[in-house]
CSV table of C-alpha atoms in Angstrom, one decimal:
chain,number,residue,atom,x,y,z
F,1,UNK,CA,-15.7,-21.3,13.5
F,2,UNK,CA,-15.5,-17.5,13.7
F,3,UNK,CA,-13.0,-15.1,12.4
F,4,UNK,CA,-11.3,-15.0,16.1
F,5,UNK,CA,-11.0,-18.6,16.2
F,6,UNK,CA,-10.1,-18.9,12.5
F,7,UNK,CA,-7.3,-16.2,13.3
F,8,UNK,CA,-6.2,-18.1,16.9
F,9,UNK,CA,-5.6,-21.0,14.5
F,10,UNK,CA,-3.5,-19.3,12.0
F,11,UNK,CA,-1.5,-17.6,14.6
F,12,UNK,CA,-0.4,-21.1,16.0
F,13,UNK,CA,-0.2,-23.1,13.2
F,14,UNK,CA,2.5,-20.2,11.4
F,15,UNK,CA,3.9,-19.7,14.5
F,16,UNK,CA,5.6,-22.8,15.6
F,17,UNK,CA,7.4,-22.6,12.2
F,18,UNK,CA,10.4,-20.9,14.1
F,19,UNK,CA,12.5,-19.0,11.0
F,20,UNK,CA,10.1,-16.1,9.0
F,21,UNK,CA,11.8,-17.3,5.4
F,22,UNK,CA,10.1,-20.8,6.8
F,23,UNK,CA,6.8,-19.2,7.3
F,24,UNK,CA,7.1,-17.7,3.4
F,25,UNK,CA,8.1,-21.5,3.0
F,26,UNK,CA,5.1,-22.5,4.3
F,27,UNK,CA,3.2,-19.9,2.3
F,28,UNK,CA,4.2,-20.9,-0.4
F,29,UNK,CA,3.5,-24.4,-0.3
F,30,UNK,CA,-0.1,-23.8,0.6
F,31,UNK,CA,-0.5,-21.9,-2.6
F,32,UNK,CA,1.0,-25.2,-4.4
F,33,UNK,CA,-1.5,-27.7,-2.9
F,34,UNK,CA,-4.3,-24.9,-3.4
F,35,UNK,CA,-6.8,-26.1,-6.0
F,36,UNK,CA,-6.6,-23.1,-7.8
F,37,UNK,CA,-9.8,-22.2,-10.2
F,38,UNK,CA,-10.4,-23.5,-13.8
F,39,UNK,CA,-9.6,-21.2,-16.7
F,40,UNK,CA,-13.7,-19.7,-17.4
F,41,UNK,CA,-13.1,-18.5,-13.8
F,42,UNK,CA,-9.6,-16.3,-14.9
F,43,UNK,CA,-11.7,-13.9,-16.6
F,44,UNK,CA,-11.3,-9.5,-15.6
F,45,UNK,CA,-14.2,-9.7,-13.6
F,46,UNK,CA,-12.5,-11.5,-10.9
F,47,UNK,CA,-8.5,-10.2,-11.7
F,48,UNK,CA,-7.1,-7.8,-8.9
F,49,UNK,CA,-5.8,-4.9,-10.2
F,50,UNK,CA,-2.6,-3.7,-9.0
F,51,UNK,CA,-0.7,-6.9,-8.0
F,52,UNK,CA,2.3,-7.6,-10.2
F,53,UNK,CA,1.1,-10.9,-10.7
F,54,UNK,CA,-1.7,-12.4,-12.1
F,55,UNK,CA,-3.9,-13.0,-9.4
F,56,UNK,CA,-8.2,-13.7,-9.5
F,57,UNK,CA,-10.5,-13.9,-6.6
F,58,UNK,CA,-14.1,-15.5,-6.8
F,59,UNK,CA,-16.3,-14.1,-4.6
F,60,UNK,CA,-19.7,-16.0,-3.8
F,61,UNK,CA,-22.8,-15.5,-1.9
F,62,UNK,CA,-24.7,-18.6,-0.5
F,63,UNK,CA,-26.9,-19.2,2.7
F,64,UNK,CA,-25.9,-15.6,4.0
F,65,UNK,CA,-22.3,-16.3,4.1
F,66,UNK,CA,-19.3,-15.8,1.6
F,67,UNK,CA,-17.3,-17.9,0.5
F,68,UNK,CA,-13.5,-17.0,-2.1
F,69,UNK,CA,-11.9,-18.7,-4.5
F,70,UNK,CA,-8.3,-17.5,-5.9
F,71,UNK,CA,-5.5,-18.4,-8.4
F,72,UNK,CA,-2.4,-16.8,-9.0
F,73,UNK,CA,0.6,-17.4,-11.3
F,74,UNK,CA,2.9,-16.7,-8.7
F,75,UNK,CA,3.4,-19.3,-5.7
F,76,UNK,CA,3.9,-16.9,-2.8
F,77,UNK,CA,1.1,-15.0,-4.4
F,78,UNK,CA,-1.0,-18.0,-4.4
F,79,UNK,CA,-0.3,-18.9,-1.0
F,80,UNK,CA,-1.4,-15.6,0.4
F,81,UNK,CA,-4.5,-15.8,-1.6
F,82,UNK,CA,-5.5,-18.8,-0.2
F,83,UNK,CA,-4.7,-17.9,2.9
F,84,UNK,CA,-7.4,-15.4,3.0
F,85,UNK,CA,-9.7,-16.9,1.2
F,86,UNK,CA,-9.7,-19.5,3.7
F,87,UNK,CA,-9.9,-17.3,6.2
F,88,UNK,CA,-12.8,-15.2,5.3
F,89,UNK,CA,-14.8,-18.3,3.1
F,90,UNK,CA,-17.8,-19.3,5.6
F,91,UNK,CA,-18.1,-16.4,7.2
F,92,UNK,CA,-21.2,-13.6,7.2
F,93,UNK,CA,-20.7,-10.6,5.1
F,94,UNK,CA,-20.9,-8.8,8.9
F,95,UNK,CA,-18.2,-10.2,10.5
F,96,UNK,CA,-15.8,-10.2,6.9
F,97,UNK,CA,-16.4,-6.8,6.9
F,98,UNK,CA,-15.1,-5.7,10.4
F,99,UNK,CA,-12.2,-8.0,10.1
F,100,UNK,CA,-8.7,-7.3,8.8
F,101,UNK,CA,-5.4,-9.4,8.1
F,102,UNK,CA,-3.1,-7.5,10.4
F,103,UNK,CA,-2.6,-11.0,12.1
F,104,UNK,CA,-0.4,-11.6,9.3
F,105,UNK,CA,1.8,-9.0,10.1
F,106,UNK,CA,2.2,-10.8,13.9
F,107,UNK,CA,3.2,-13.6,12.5
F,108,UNK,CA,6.3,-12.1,10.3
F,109,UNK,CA,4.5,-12.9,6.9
F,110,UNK,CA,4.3,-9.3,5.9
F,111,UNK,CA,7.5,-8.1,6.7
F,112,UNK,CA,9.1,-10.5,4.5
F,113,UNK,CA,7.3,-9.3,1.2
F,114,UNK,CA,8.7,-6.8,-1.5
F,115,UNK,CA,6.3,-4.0,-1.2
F,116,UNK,CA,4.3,-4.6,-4.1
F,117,UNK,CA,3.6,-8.2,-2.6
F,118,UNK,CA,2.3,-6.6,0.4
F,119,UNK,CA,0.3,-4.2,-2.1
F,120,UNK,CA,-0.9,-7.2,-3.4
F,121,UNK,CA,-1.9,-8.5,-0.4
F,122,UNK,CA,-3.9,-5.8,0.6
F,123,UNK,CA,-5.9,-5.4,-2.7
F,124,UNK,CA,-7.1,-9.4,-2.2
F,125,UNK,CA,-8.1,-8.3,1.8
F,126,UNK,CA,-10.4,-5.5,-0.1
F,127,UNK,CA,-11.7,-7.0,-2.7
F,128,UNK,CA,-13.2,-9.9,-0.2
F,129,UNK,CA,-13.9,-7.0,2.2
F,130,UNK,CA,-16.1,-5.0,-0.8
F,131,UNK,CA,-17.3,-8.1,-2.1
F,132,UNK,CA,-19.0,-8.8,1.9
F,133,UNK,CA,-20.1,-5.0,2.3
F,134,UNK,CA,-22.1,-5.5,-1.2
F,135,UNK,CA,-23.7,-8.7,0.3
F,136,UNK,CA,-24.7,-7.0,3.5
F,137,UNK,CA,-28.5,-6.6,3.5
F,138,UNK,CA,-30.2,-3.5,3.4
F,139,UNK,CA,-33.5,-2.9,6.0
């Protein structure tokens, strides 16, 4: 599944949650049932910088696609994290990097987040998007 198709199914599945503090709700609980990543993972290497809360991505390169793994200690921050690691993991480096998240915005995830949430959220979109730009091969 592409990035379109992985974004088509977002967009529905977020949308027919009706109220936008039900759509956090949702976040939210994704970030609980995410696996999360075991503590040798939680090292600086993989810590975003500039989110209030702790929060890791691991990036990985395998079979010329990428593929993320987060954790955060915050739940809404966790949800959003694995969110878009979902959404990017399994996907060329190509199409990662020519991609954005504005989808969440459409779907009144955004809106609802203190601005340094949304800062976070933007620092996770470019570390995956850096992370696939690195990976791209060069003739």
């Amino acid at each position: 599944m592409n990035l379109k198709d992985k974004q088509d199914a977002l967009i529905e599945e977020i949308t027919i949650i009706p109220d936008a503090y039900e759509r956090l709700g949702y976040i939210v609980d994704r970030g609980k049932k995410a696996q999360g990543l075991p503590d040798d993972l939680r090292i600086d290497t993989f810590k975003i910088e500039g989110c209030m809360s702790q929060l890791w991505v691991v990036p990985e390169f395998k079979e010329e696609k990428c593929y993320y793994r987060s954790e955060s200690d915050s739940a809404i921050v966790k949800g959003i994290a694995e969110l878009l690691c979902g959404f990017y993991s399994d996907q060329t480096p190509e199409e990662i990097a020519d991609t954005d998240a504005e989808f969440l915005a459409e779907v009144g995830i955004t809106q609802h987040l203190s601005p340094n949430r949304r800062n976070g959220l933007s620092r996770i979109v470019e570390s995956i998007q850096r992370f696939a730009r690195s990976c791209i091969a060069k003739p």
